[in-house]
mmCIF file of C-alpha atoms in Angstrom:
data_model
loop_
_atom_site.group_PDB
_atom_site.id
_atom_site.type_symbol
_atom_site.label_atom_id
_atom_site.label_comp_id
_atom_site.label_asym_id
_atom_site.label_seq_id
_atom_site.Cartn_x
_atom_site.Cartn_y
_atom_site.Cartn_z
ATOM 1 C CA MET A 9 -89.850 16.415 -68.514
ATOM 2 C CA LEU A 10 -89.709 13.867 -71.281
ATOM 3 C CA ASN A 11 -92.072 10.897 -71.124
ATOM 4 C CA VAL A 12 -89.570 8.252 -72.251
ATOM 5 C CA GLU A 13 -92.144 5.535 -73.004
ATOM 6 C CA GLN A 14 -94.168 7.922 -75.178
ATOM 7 C CA ALA A 15 -91.002 9.104 -76.969
ATOM 8 C CA ILE A 16 -89.897 5.523 -77.677
ATOM 9 C CA ALA A 17 -93.347 4.636 -79.006
ATOM 10 C CA GLU A 18 -93.390 7.701 -81.269
ATOM 11 C CA VAL A 19 -89.898 7.047 -82.639
ATOM 12 C CA ALA A 20 -90.743 3.360 -83.171
ATOM 13 C CA GLY A 21 -93.921 4.310 -85.035
ATOM 14 C CA VAL A 22 -92.102 6.698 -87.350
ATOM 15 C CA TYR A 23 -89.329 4.146 -87.954
ATOM 16 C CA GLN A 24 -91.859 1.443 -88.819
ATOM 17 C CA SER A 25 -93.834 3.736 -91.150
ATOM 18 C CA ILE A 26 -90.632 4.638 -93.012
ATOM 19 C CA THR A 27 -88.984 1.199 -93.175
ATOM 20 C CA GLY A 28 -91.943 -1.174 -92.837
ATOM 21 C CA ARG A 29 -90.063 -2.976 -90.037
ATOM 22 C CA ALA A 30 -90.250 -2.773 -86.282
ATOM 23 C CA ILE A 31 -87.239 -1.455 -84.375
ATOM 24 C CA LYS A 32 -85.042 -4.258 -83.123
ATOM 25 C CA PRO A 33 -83.895 -3.849 -79.536
ATOM 26 C CA GLY A 34 -80.274 -2.882 -79.187
ATOM 27 C CA ARG A 35 -77.824 -1.707 -76.604
ATOM 28 C CA TYR A 36 -76.038 1.608 -76.522
ATOM 29 C CA GLU A 37 -73.528 2.467 -73.811
ATOM 30 C CA LEU A 38 -73.175 6.116 -72.799
ATOM 31 C CA PRO A 39 -69.958 7.432 -71.298
ATOM 32 C CA PRO A 40 -70.277 7.693 -67.488
ATOM 33 C CA GLU A 41 -70.095 11.516 -67.549
ATOM 34 C CA VAL A 42 -73.234 11.773 -69.741
ATOM 35 C CA ASP A 43 -76.594 12.043 -67.979
ATOM 36 C CA PRO A 44 -78.867 9.459 -69.707
ATOM 37 C CA ALA A 45 -82.074 11.474 -69.177
ATOM 38 C CA SER A 46 -80.556 14.668 -70.629
ATOM 39 C CA HIS A 47 -79.072 12.688 -73.530
ATOM 40 C CA ALA A 48 -82.424 11.061 -74.352
ATOM 41 C CA GLU A 49 -84.276 14.373 -74.051
ATOM 42 C CA SER A 50 -81.777 16.164 -76.305
ATOM 43 C CA ASN A 51 -81.969 13.451 -78.980
ATOM 44 C CA TYR A 52 -85.768 13.402 -78.807
ATOM 45 C CA ARG A 53 -85.933 17.206 -79.207
ATOM 46 C CA GLN A 54 -83.677 16.924 -82.241
ATOM 47 C CA PHE A 55 -85.915 14.169 -83.657
ATOM 48 C CA LYS A 56 -89.024 16.355 -83.182
ATOM 49 C CA VAL A 57 -87.347 19.337 -84.884
ATOM 50 C CA LEU A 58 -86.473 17.157 -87.881
ATOM 51 C CA LEU A 59 -90.055 15.877 -88.119
ATOM 52 C CA GLU A 60 -91.445 19.428 -87.928
ATOM 53 C CA GLN A 61 -88.939 20.607 -90.537
ATOM 54 C CA LYS A 62 -89.963 17.761 -92.856
ATOM 55 C CA ALA A 63 -93.664 18.526 -92.314
ATOM 56 C CA ARG A 64 -93.124 22.218 -93.135
ATOM 57 C CA ALA A 65 -91.103 21.344 -96.236
ATOM 58 C CA SER A 66 -93.767 18.952 -97.527
ATOM 59 C CA ALA A 67 -96.489 21.586 -96.931
ATOM 60 C CA GLU A 68 -94.686 24.196 -99.051
ATOM 61 C CA PRO A 69 -95.830 24.470 -102.670
ATOM 62 C CA ARG A 70 -93.740 22.518 -105.106
ATOM 63 C CA GLY A 71 -92.207 24.502 -107.916
ATOM 64 C CA LYS A 72 -89.082 24.401 -109.979
ATOM 65 C CA SER A 73 -86.987 25.373 -106.984
ATOM 66 C CA GLU A 74 -84.285 23.037 -105.807
ATOM 67 C CA PRO A 75 -84.689 21.288 -102.474
ATOM 68 C CA ALA A 76 -82.722 22.900 -99.660
ATOM 69 C CA PHE A 77 -79.522 21.207 -98.612
ATOM 70 C CA ALA A 78 -78.034 21.022 -95.131
ATOM 71 C CA PRO A 79 -74.431 22.212 -94.925
ATOM 72 C CA PRO A 80 -72.001 20.459 -92.525
ATOM 73 C CA VAL A 81 -72.255 21.588 -88.902
ATOM 74 C CA ASP A 82 -70.192 21.233 -85.718
ATOM 75 C CA VAL A 83 -71.944 21.833 -82.389
ATOM 76 C CA VAL A 84 -69.880 22.224 -79.226
ATOM 77 C CA GLU A 85 -71.569 22.525 -75.842
ATOM 78 C CA LEU A 86 -69.406 24.337 -73.325
ATOM 79 C CA GLU A 87 -70.141 25.159 -69.682
ATOM 80 C CA ARG A 88 -71.908 28.479 -70.365
ATOM 81 C CA GLU A 89 -72.598 28.438 -74.124
ATOM 82 C CA VAL A 90 -73.248 26.379 -77.221
ATOM 83 C CA ARG A 91 -71.145 27.092 -80.327
ATOM 84 C CA VAL A 92 -72.525 26.151 -83.729
ATOM 85 C CA MET A 93 -70.152 26.276 -86.705
ATOM 86 C CA VAL A 94 -71.683 25.919 -90.171
ATOM 87 C CA ASP A 95 -69.776 25.642 -93.452
ATOM 88 C CA VAL A 96 -71.324 28.145 -95.878
ATOM 89 C CA PRO A 97 -68.607 28.975 -98.438
ATOM 90 C CA GLY A 98 -69.764 31.305 -101.161
ATOM 91 C CA VAL A 99 -72.641 32.696 -99.080
ATOM 92 C CA THR A 100 -72.635 36.360 -98.052
ATOM 93 C CA ARG A 101 -74.056 37.865 -94.846
ATOM 94 C CA GLU A 102 -76.928 39.292 -96.848
ATOM 95 C CA GLN A 103 -77.863 35.811 -98.094
ATOM 96 C CA LEU A 104 -78.051 34.335 -94.570
ATOM 97 C CA VAL A 105 -81.071 34.390 -92.251
ATOM 98 C CA VAL A 106 -80.368 33.077 -88.747
ATOM 99 C CA SER A 107 -83.130 32.792 -86.145
ATOM 100 C CA MET A 108 -84.042 30.975 -82.950
ATOM 101 C CA THR A 109 -87.518 29.605 -82.311
ATOM 102 C CA GLY A 110 -88.138 27.834 -79.020
ATOM 103 C CA ASP A 111 -85.129 25.583 -78.535
ATOM 104 C CA ALA A 112 -84.157 25.359 -82.216
ATOM 105 C CA LEU A 113 -81.633 27.400 -84.173
ATOM 106 C CA THR A 114 -82.505 27.769 -87.872
ATOM 107 C CA ILE A 115 -80.082 28.828 -90.594
ATOM 108 C CA ARG A 116 -81.432 29.659 -94.038
ATOM 109 C CA GLY A 117 -79.539 30.948 -97.005
ATOM 110 C CA GLU A 118 -78.900 30.755 -100.690
ATOM 111 C CA ARG A 119 -75.748 29.768 -102.491
ATOM 112 C CA GLY A 120 -75.884 30.787 -106.111
ATOM 113 C CA ALA A 121 -74.047 29.298 -109.011
ATOM 114 C CA LEU A 122 -70.712 30.879 -109.834
ATOM 115 C CA ARG A 123 -70.883 31.165 -113.604
ATOM 116 C CA SER A 124 -68.114 32.638 -115.675
ATOM 117 C CA ALA A 125 -69.093 34.928 -118.533
ATOM 118 C CA ALA A 126 -67.163 32.844 -121.032
ATOM 119 C CA GLY A 127 -66.720 29.114 -121.229
ATOM 120 C CA MET A 128 -68.790 25.997 -120.807
ATOM 121 C CA MET A 129 -69.280 24.265 -117.476
ATOM 122 C CA ARG A 130 -67.603 20.849 -117.731
ATOM 123 C CA LEU A 131 -67.887 19.675 -114.131
ATOM 124 C CA GLU A 132 -70.196 20.967 -111.412
ATOM 125 C CA GLU A 133 -69.916 19.242 -108.017
ATOM 126 C CA ARG A 134 -70.439 22.049 -105.503
ATOM 127 C CA ARG A 135 -73.979 22.326 -104.148
ATOM 128 C CA LYS A 136 -75.928 25.452 -104.939
ATOM 129 C CA GLY A 137 -79.412 26.656 -104.180
ATOM 130 C CA PRO A 138 -81.293 27.071 -100.910
ATOM 131 C CA ILE A 139 -79.650 26.156 -97.601
ATOM 132 C CA LEU A 140 -81.653 25.065 -94.564
ATOM 133 C CA ARG A 141 -80.281 23.727 -91.299
ATOM 134 C CA THR A 142 -82.106 23.391 -87.975
ATOM 135 C CA ILE A 143 -80.221 22.513 -84.803
ATOM 136 C CA ALA A 144 -81.879 21.558 -81.515
ATOM 137 C CA LEU A 145 -80.551 23.529 -78.544
ATOM 138 C CA PRO A 146 -80.647 22.797 -74.832
ATOM 139 C CA PRO A 147 -83.767 24.142 -73.064
ATOM 140 C CA ARG A 148 -81.615 26.549 -71.061
ATOM 141 C CA ALA A 149 -80.429 28.366 -74.216
ATOM 142 C CA ARG A 150 -80.843 32.108 -73.730
ATOM 143 C CA ARG A 151 -82.676 34.098 -76.382
ATOM 144 C CA ASP A 152 -80.672 37.294 -75.927
ATOM 145 C CA GLY A 153 -76.930 37.792 -76.179
ATOM 146 C CA ILE A 154 -76.622 35.468 -79.176
ATOM 147 C CA GLU A 155 -73.713 36.328 -81.474
ATOM 148 C CA ALA A 156 -73.360 35.229 -85.089
ATOM 149 C CA THR A 157 -70.261 35.911 -87.189
ATOM 150 C CA LEU A 158 -69.333 34.925 -90.729
ATOM 151 C CA ARG A 159 -65.618 34.563 -91.463
ATOM 152 C CA ASP A 160 -63.834 32.655 -94.201
ATOM 153 C CA GLY A 161 -66.996 30.795 -95.221
ATOM 154 C CA VAL A 162 -67.809 29.583 -91.690
ATOM 155 C CA LEU A 163 -70.842 30.897 -89.804
ATOM 156 C CA THR A 164 -70.259 30.721 -86.035
ATOM 157 C CA VAL A 165 -73.254 31.179 -83.739
ATOM 158 C CA VAL A 166 -72.611 31.462 -79.988
ATOM 159 C CA ILE A 167 -75.677 30.913 -77.777
ATOM 160 C CA PRO A 168 -75.429 31.532 -74.007
ATOM 161 C CA THR A 169 -76.916 28.679 -71.960
ATOM 162 C CA ASP A 170 -77.875 30.353 -68.714
ATOM 163 C CA GLY A 171 -81.500 31.158 -69.541
ATOM 164 C CA HIS A 172 -84.832 29.490 -70.296
ATOM 165 C CA GLY A 173 -86.000 28.479 -73.787
ATOM 166 C CA ASN A 174 -89.744 28.568 -73.051
ATOM 167 C CA ASP A 175 -90.594 31.310 -75.555
ATOM 168 C CA VAL A 176 -91.578 29.906 -78.957
ATOM 169 C CA THR A 177 -91.644 33.180 -80.915
ATOM 170 C CA GLU A 178 -89.024 33.519 -83.630
ATOM 171 C CA VAL A 179 -86.045 35.745 -82.762
ATOM 172 C CA PRO A 180 -83.933 36.990 -85.702
ATOM 173 C CA ILE A 181 -80.163 37.000 -85.155
ATOM 174 C CA ASP A 182 -77.960 39.602 -86.861
ATOM 175 C CA VAL A 183 -74.933 38.106 -88.647
ATOM 176 C CA LYS A 184 -71.780 40.213 -88.330
#
């Protein structure tokens, strides 16, 4: 169970270290159908995943490689599953690595530059290079029965939510 006071203090500390200002109290109304404790716990888990991701990224050796970018994602939580849709146009199945560690889904990949043999590049707006996206999942996300499909540049990962996410070992997910 989440210790709310500890979570608030940790978030406030990180906010102050980044901005140099204390968090100002505010008010946020949840819809009546949303459980406040589950909502706070989910957001806190997502916050912790982002901090861990940032810590891992800063610990990696710096080279001439480009920083990873996070492609757009939609996450839909249904009664018995969570669906994650990630835009990855120009990325093949072989270039994608999808895994689940604890209650986090991680998507890694590489989108290379599409260079023509002849001609000079005049405008280049589409992102290329390494892709990294981590999505926090509910604690009841099951580690088996996960399906990942890539169609028309959209990776769809379906995670059943009738299990327990206590295991922290990394589980690779085959993309079909």
